[in-house]
PDB file of C-alpha atoms in Angstrom:
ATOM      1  CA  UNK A 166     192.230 190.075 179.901  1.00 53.00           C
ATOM      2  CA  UNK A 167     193.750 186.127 178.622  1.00 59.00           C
ATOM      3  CA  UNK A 168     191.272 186.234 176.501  1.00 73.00           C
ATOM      4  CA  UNK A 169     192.055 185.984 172.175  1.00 80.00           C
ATOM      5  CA  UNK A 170     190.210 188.807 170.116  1.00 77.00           C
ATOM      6  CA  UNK A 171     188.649 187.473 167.289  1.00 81.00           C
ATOM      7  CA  UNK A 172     190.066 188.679 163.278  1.00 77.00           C
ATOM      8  CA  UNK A 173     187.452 191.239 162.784  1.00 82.00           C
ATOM      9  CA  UNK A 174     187.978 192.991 166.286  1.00 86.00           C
ATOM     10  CA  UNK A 175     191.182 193.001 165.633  1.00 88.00           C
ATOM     11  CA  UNK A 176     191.326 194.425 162.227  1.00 91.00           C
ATOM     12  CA  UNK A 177     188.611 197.281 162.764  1.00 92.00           C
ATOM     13  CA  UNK A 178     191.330 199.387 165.640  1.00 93.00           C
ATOM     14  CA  UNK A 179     194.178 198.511 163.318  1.00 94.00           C
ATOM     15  CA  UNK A 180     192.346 199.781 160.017  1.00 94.00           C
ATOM     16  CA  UNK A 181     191.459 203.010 161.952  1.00 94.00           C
ATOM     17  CA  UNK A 182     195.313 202.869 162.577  1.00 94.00           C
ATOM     18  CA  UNK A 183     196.658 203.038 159.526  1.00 94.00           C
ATOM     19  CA  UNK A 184     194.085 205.715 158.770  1.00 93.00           C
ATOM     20  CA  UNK A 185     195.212 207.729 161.158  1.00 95.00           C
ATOM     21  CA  UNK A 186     199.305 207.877 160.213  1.00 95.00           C
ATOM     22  CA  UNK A 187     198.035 208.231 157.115  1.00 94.00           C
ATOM     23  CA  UNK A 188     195.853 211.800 157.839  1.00 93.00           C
ATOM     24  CA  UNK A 189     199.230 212.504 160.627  1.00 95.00           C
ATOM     25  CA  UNK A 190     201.101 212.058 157.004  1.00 95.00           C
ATOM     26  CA  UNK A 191     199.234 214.555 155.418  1.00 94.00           C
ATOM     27  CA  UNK A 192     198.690 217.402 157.855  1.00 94.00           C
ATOM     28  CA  UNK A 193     202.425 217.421 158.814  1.00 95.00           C
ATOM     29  CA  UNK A 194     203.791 217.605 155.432  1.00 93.00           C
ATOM     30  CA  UNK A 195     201.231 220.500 154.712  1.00 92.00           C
ATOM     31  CA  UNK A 196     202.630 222.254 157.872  1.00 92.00           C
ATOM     32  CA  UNK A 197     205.977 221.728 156.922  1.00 91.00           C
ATOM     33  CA  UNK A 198     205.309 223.029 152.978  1.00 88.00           C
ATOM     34  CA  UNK A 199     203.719 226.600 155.139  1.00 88.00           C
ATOM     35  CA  UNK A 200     200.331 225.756 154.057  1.00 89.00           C
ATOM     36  CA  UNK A 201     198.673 226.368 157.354  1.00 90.00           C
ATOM     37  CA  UNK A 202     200.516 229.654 157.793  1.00 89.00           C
ATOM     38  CA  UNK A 203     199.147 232.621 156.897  1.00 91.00           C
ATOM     39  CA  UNK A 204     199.179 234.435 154.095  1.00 91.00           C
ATOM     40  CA  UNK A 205     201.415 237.254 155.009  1.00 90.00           C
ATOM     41  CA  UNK A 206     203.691 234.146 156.459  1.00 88.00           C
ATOM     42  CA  UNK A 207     203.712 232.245 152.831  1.00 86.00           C
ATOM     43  CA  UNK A 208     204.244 235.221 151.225  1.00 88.00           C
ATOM     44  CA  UNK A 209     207.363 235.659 152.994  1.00 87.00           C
ATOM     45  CA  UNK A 210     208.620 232.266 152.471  1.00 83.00           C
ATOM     46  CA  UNK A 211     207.401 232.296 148.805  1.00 83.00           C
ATOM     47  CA  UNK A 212     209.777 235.547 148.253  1.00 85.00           C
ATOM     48  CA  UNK A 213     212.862 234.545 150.335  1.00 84.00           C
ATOM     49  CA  UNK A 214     213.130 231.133 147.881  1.00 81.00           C
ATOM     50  CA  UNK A 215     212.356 232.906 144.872  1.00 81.00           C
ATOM     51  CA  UNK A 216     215.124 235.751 145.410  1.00 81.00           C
ATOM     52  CA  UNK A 217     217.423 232.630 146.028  1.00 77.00           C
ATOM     53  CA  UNK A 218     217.743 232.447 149.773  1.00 76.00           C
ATOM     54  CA  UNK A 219     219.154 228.764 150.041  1.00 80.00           C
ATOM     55  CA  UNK A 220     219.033 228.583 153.413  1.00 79.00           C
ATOM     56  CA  UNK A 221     214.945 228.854 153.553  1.00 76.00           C
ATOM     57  CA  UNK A 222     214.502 226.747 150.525  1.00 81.00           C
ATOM     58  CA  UNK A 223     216.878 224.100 151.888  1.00 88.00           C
ATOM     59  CA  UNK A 224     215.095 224.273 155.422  1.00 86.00           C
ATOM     60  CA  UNK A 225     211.781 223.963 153.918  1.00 86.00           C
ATOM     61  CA  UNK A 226     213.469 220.746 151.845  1.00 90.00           C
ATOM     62  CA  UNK A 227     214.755 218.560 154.578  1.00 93.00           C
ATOM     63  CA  UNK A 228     211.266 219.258 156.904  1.00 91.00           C
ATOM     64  CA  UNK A 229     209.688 217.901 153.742  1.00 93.00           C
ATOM     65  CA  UNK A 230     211.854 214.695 153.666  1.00 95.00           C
ATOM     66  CA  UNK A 231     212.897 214.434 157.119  1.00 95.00           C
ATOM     67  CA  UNK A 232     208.877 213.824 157.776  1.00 95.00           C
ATOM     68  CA  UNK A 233     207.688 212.013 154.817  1.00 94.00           C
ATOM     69  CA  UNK A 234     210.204 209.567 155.142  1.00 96.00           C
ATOM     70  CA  UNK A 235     209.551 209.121 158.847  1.00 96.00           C
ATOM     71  CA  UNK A 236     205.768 208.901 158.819  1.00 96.00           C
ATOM     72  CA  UNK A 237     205.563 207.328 155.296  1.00 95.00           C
ATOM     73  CA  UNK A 238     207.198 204.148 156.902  1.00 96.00           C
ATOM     74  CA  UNK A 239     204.914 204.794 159.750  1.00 96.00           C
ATOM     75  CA  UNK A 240     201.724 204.646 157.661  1.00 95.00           C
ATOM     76  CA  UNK A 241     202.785 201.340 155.108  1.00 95.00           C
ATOM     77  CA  UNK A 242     204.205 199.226 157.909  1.00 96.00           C
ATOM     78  CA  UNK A 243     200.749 200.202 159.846  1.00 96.00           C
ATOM     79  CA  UNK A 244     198.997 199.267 156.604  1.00 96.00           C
ATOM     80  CA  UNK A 245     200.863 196.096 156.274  1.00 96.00           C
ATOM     81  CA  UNK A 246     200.082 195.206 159.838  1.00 95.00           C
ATOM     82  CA  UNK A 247     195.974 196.169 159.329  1.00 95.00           C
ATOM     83  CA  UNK A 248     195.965 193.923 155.461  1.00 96.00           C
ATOM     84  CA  UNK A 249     197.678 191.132 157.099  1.00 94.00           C
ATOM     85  CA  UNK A 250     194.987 191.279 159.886  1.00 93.00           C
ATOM     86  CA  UNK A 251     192.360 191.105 157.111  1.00 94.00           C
ATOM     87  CA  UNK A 252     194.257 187.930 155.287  1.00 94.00           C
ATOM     88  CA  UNK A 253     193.702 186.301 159.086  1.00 91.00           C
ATOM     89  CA  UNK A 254     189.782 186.554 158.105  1.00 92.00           C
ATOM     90  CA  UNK A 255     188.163 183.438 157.824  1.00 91.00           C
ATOM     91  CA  UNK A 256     186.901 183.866 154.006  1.00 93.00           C
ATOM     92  CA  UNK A 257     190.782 185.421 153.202  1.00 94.00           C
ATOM     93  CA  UNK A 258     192.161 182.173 155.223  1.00 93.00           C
ATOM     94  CA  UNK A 259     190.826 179.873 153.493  1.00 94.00           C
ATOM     95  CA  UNK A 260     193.477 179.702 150.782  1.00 95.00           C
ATOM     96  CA  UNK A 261     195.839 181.122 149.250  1.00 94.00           C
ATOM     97  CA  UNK A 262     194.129 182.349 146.086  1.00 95.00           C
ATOM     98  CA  UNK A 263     192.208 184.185 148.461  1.00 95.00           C
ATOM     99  CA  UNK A 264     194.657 185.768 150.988  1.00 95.00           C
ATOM    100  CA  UNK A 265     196.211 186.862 147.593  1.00 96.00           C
ATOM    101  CA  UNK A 266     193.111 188.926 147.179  1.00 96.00           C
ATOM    102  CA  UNK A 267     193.456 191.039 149.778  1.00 96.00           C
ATOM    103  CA  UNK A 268     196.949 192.589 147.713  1.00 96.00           C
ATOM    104  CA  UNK A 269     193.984 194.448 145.123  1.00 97.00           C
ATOM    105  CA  UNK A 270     192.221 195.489 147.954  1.00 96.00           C
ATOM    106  CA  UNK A 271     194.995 197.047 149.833  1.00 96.00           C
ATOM    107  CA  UNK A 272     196.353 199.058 146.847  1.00 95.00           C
ATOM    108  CA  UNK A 273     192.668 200.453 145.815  1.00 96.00           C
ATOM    109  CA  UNK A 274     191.997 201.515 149.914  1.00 93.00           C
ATOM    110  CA  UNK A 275     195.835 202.934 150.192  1.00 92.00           C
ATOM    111  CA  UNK A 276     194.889 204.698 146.361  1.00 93.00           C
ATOM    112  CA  UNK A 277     191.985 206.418 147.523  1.00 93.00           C
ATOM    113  CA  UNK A 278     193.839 207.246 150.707  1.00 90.00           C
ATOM    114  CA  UNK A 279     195.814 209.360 148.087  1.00 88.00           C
ATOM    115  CA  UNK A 280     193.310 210.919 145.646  1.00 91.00           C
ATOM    116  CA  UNK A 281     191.502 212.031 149.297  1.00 87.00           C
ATOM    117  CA  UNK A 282     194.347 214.191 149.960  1.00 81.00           C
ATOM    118  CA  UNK A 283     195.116 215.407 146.070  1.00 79.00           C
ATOM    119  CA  UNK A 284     194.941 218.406 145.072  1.00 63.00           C
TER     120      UNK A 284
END
């Protein structure tokens, strides 16, 4: 296996990549904020923080940080890696007026990453 991939076989597993921290991203934050649990569960959870039980809310806090910190940085430098892939393109390599395009393109596919998951 010596032999070079070309740009676009490379960039296709990488783009599925950073799709799939991205969708890791999601689903483990909404585990973390109870939202797969059930209702009885949420209920529960919902009660102990609102009669001021500082030790739930404060657990539920840090799982909330502690992994969108860790998989945020997971997902962007996975993005980076898959939008400099698509600068290596032949059109994108051309110059730099056009690598620079790719910077537009990146924030609308990483935007509607987001409004996916809103809501």
């Amino acid at each position: 296996l010596d032999q070079e991939l070309s740009p676009t076989t490379e960039l296709v597993p990488r783009m599925v990549w950073t799709f799939s921290w991205y969708v890791s991203l999601q689903v483990v934050l909404a585990w973390c904020s109870y939202q797969f649990a059930p209702e009885d569960v949420k209920e529960e959870v919902a009660n102990r923080m609102e009669a001021g039980h500082r030790e739930s809310r404060d657990r539920v806090v840090v799982n909330l940080r502690t992994a969108g910190v860790l998989l945020a940085q997971l997902a962007g430098f996975t993005a980076i890696n898959a939008f400099g892939s698509l600068q290596q393109l032949e059109w994108f390599a051309q110059s730099p007026s056009h690598a620079a395009t790719v910077v537009p393109i990146a924030g609308v596919f990483c935007c509607a990453m987001g409004l996916m998951t809103e809501g």
